[in-house]
mmCIF file of N, CA and C in Angstrom:
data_model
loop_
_atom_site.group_PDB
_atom_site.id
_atom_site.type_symbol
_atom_site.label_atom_id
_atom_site.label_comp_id
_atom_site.label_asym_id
_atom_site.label_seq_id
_atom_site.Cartn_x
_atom_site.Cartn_y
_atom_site.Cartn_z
ATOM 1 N N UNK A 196 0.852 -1.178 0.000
ATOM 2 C CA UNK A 196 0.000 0.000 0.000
ATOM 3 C C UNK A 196 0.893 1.235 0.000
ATOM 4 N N UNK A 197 0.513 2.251 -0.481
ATOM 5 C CA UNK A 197 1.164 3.643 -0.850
ATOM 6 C C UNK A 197 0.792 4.312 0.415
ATOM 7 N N UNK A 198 1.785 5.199 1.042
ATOM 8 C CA UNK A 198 1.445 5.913 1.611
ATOM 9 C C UNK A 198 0.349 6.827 2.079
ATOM 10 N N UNK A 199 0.035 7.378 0.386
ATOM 11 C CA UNK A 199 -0.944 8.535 0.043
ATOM 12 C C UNK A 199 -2.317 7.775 0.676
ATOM 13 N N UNK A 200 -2.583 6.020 -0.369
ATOM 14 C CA UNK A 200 -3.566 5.337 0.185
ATOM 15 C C UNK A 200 -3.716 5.271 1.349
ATOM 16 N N UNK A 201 -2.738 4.849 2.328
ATOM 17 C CA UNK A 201 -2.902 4.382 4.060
ATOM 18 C C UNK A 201 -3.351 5.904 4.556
ATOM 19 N N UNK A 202 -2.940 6.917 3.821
ATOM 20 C CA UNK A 202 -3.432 8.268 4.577
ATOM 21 C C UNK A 202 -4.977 8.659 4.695
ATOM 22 N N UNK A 203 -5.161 8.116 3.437
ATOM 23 C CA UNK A 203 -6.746 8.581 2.903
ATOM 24 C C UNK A 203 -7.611 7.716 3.527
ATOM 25 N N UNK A 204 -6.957 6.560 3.557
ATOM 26 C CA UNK A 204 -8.102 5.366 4.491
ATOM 27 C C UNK A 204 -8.586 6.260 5.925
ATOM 28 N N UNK A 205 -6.904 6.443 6.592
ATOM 29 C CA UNK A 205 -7.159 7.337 7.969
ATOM 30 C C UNK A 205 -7.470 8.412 7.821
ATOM 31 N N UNK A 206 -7.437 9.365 7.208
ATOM 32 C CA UNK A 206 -8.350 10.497 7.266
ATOM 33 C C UNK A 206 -10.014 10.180 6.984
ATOM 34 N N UNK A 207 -10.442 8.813 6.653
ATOM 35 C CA UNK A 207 -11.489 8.572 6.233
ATOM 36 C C UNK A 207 -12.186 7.658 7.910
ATOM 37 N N UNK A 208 -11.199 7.566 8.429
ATOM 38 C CA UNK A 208 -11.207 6.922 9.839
ATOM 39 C C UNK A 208 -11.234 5.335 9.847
ATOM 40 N N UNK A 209 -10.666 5.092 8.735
ATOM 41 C CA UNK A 209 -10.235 3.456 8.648
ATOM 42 C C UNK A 209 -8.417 3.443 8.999
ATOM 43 N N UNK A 210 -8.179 2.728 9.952
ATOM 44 C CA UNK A 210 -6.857 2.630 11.053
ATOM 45 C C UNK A 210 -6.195 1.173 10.395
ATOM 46 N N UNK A 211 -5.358 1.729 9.086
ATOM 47 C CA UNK A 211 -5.136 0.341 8.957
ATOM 48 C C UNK A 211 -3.217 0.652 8.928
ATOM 49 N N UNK A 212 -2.767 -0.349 9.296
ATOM 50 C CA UNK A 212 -1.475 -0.735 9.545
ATOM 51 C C UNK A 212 -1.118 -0.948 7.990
ATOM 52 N N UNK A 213 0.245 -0.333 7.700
ATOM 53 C CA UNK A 213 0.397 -0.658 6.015
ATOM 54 C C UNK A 213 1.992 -2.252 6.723
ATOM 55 N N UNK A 214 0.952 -2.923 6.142
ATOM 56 C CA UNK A 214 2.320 -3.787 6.282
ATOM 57 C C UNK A 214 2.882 -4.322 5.075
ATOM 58 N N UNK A 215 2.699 -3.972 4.137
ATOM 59 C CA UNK A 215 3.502 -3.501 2.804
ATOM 60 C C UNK A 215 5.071 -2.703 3.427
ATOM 61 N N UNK A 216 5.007 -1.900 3.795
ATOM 62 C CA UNK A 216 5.996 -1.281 4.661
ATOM 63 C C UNK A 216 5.902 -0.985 6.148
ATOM 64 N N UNK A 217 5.057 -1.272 7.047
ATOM 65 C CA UNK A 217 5.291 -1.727 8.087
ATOM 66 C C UNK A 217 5.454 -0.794 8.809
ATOM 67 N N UNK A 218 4.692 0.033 8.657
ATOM 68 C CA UNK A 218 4.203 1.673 8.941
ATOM 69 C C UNK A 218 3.123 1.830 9.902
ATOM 70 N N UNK A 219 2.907 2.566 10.994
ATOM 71 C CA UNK A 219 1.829 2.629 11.603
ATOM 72 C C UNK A 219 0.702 4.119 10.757
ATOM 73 N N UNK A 220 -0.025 4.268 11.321
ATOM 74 C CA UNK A 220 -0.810 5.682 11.109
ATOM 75 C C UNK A 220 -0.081 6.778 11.488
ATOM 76 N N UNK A 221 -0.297 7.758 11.371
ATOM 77 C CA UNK A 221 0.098 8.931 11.500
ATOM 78 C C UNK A 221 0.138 8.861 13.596
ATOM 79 N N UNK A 222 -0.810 8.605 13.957
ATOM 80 C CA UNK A 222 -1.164 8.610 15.171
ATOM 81 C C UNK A 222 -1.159 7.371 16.223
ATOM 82 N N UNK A 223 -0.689 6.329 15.392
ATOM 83 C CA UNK A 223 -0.588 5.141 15.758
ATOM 84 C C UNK A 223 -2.047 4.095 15.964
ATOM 85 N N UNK A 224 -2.844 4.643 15.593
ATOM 86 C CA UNK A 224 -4.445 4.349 15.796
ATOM 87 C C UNK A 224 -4.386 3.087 15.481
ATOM 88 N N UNK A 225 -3.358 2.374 14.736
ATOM 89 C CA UNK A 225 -4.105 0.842 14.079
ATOM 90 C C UNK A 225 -3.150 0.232 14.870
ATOM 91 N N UNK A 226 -2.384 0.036 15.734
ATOM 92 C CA UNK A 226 -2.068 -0.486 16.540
ATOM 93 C C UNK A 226 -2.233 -0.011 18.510
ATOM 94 N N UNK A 227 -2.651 1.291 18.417
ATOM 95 C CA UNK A 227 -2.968 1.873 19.527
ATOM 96 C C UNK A 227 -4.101 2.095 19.669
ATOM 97 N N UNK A 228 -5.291 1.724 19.757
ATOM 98 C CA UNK A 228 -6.965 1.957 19.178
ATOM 99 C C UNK A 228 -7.169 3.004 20.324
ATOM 100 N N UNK A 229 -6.287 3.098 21.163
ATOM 101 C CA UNK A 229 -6.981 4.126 21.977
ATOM 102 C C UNK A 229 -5.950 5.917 21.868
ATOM 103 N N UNK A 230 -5.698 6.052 20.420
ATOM 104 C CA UNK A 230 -4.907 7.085 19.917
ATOM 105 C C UNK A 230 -5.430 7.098 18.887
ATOM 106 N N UNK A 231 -6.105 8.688 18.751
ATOM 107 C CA UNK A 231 -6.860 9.103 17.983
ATOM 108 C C UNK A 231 -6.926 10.528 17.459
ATOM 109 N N UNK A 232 -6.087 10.791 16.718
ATOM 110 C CA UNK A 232 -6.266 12.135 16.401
ATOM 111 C C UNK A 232 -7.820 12.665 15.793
ATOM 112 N N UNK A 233 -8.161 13.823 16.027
ATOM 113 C CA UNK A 233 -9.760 14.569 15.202
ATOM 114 C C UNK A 233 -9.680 13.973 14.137
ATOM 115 N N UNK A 234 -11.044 14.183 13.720
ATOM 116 C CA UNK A 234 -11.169 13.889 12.163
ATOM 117 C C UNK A 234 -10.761 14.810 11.488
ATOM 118 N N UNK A 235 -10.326 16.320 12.046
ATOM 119 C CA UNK A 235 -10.277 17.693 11.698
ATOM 120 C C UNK A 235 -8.815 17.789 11.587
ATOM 121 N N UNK A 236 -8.098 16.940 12.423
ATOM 122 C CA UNK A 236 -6.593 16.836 12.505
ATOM 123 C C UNK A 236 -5.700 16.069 11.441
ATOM 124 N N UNK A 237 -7.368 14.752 10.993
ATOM 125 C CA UNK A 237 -6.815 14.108 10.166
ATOM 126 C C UNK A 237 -6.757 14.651 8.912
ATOM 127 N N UNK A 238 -7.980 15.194 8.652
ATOM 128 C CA UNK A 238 -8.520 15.991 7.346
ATOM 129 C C UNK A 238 -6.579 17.240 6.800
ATOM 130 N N UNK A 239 -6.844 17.671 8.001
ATOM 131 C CA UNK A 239 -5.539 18.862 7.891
ATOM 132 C C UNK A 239 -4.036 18.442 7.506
ATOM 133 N N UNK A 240 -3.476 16.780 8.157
ATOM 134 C CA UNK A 240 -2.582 16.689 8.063
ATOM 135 C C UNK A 240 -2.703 15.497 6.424
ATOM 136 N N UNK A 241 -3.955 15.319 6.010
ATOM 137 C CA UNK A 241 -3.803 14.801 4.379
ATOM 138 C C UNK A 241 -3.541 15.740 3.664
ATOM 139 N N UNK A 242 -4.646 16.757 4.151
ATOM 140 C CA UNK A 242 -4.164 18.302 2.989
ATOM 141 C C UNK A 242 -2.429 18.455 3.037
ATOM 142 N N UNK A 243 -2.076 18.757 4.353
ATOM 143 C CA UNK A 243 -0.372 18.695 4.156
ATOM 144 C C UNK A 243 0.281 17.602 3.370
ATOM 145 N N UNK A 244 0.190 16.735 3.597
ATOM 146 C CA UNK A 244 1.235 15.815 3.152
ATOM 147 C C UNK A 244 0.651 15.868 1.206
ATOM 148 N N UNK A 245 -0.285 15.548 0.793
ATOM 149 C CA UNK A 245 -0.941 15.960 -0.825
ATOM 150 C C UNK A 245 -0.236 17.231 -1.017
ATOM 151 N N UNK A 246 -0.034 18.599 -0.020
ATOM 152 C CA UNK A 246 0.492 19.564 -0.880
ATOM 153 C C UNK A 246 2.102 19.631 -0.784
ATOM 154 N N UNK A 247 2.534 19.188 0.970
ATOM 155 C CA UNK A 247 3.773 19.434 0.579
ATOM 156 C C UNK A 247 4.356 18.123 0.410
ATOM 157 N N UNK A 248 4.370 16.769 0.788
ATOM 158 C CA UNK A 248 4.638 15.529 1.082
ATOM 159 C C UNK A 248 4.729 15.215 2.617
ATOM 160 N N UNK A 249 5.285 14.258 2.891
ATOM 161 C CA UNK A 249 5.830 13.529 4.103
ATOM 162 C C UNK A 249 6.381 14.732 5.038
ATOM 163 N N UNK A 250 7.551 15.601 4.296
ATOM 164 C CA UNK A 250 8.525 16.408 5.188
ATOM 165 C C UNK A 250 7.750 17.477 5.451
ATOM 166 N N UNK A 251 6.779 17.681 5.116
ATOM 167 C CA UNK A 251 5.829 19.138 5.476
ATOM 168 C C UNK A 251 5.024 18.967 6.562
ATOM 169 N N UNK A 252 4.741 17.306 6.972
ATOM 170 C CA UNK A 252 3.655 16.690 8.110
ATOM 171 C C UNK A 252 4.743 16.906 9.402
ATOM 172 N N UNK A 253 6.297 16.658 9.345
ATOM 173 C CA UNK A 253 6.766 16.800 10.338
ATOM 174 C C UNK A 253 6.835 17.708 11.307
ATOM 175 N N UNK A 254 5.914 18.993 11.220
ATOM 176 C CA UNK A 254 5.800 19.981 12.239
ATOM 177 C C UNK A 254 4.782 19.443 13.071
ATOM 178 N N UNK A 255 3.374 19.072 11.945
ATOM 179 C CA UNK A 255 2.446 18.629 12.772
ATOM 180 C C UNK A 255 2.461 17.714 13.894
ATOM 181 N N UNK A 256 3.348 16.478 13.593
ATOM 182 C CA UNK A 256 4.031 15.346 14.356
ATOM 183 C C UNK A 256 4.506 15.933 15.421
ATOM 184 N N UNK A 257 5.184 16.861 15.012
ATOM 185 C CA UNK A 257 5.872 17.149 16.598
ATOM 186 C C UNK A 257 5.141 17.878 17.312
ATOM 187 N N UNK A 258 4.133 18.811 17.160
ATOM 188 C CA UNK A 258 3.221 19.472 17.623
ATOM 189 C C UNK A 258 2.273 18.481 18.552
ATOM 190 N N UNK A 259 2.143 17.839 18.251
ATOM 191 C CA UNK A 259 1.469 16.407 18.704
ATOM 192 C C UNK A 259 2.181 15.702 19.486
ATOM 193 N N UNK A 260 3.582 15.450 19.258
ATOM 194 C CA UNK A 260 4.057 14.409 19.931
ATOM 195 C C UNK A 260 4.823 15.609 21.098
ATOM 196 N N UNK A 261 4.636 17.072 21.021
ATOM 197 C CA UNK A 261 4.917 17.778 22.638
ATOM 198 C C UNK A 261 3.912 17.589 23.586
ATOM 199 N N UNK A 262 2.832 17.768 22.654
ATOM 200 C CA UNK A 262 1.298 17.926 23.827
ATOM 201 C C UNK A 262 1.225 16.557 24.810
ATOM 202 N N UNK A 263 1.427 15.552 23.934
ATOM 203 C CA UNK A 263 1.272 14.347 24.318
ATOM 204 C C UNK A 263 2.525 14.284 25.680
ATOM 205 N N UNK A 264 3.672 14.160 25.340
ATOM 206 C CA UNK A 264 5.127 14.586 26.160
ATOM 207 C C UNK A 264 4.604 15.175 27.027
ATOM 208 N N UNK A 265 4.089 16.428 26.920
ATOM 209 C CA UNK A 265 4.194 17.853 27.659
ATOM 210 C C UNK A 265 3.138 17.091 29.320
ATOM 211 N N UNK A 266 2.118 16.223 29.233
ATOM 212 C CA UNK A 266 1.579 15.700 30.541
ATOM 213 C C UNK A 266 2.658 14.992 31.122
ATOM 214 N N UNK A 267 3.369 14.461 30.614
ATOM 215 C CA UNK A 267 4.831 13.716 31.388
ATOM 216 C C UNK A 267 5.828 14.270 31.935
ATOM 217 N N UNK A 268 6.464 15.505 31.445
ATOM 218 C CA UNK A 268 7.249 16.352 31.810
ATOM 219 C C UNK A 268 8.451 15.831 30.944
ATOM 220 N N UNK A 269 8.370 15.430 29.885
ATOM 221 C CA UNK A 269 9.264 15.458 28.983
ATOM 222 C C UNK A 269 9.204 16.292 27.683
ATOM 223 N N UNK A 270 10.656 16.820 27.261
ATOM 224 C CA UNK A 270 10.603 17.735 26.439
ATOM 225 C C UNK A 270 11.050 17.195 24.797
ATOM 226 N N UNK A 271 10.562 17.661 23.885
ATOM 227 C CA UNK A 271 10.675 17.431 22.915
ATOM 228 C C UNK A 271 11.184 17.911 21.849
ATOM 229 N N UNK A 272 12.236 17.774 21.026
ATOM 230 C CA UNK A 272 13.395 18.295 20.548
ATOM 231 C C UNK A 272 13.684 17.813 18.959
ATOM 232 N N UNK A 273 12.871 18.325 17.687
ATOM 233 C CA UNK A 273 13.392 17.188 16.914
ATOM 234 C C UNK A 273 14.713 18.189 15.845
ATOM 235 N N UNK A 274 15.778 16.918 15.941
ATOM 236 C CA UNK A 274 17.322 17.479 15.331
ATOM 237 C C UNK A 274 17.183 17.699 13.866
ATOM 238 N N UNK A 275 17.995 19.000 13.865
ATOM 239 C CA UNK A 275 17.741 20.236 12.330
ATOM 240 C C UNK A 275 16.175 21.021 12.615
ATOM 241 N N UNK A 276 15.866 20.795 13.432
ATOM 242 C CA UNK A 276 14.590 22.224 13.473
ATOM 243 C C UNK A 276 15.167 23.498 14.627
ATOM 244 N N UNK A 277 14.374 24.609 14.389
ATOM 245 C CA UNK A 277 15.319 25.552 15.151
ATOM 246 C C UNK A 277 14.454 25.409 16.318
ATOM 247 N N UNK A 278 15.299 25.638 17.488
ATOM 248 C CA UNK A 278 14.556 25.242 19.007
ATOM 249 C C UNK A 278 14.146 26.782 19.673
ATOM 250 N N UNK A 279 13.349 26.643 20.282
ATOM 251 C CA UNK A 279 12.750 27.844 21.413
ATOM 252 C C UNK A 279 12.270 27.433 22.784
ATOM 253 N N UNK A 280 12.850 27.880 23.413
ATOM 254 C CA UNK A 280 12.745 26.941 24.691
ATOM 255 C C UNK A 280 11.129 28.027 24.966
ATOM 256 N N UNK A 281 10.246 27.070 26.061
ATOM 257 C CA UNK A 281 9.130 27.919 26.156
ATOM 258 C C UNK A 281 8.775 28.545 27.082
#
């Protein structure tokens, strides 16, 4: 399965694992059923990746993967982006 496909399934709210390449969801939903990004989140991050690809979703990812962090008290840092401490 193509990427683009496994995206559109999940933005469509079908959580499927591409094991063609062995990829989870964006959010991990098809192996984490209880991780679920909006449908509004999903909708937003297909529009990204269709306009810019893969490397344009990586803000969103991390935006996501602080909030998530941020109840733990761990900080999140991803290498070659410019940092701002908050």
């Amino acid at each position: 399965m193509k990427p683009l496909e496994q995206l559109e399934k999940w933005a469509a709210g079908e959580n499927v694992h591409n094991h063609v390449r062995d990829e989870c969801c964006p959010d991990f939903a098809c192996c984490q059923p209880n991780n679920h990004f909006s449908p509004e989140l999903r909708a937003k991050f297909l529009q990204t990746y269709r306009e810019g690809g893969s490397e344009a979703c990586y803000p969103m990812l991390m935006m996501v993967l602080q909030g998530a962090m941020a109840g733990v008290g761990v900080k999140v840092y991803l290498a070659g982006e410019e940092h701002h401490e908050a």
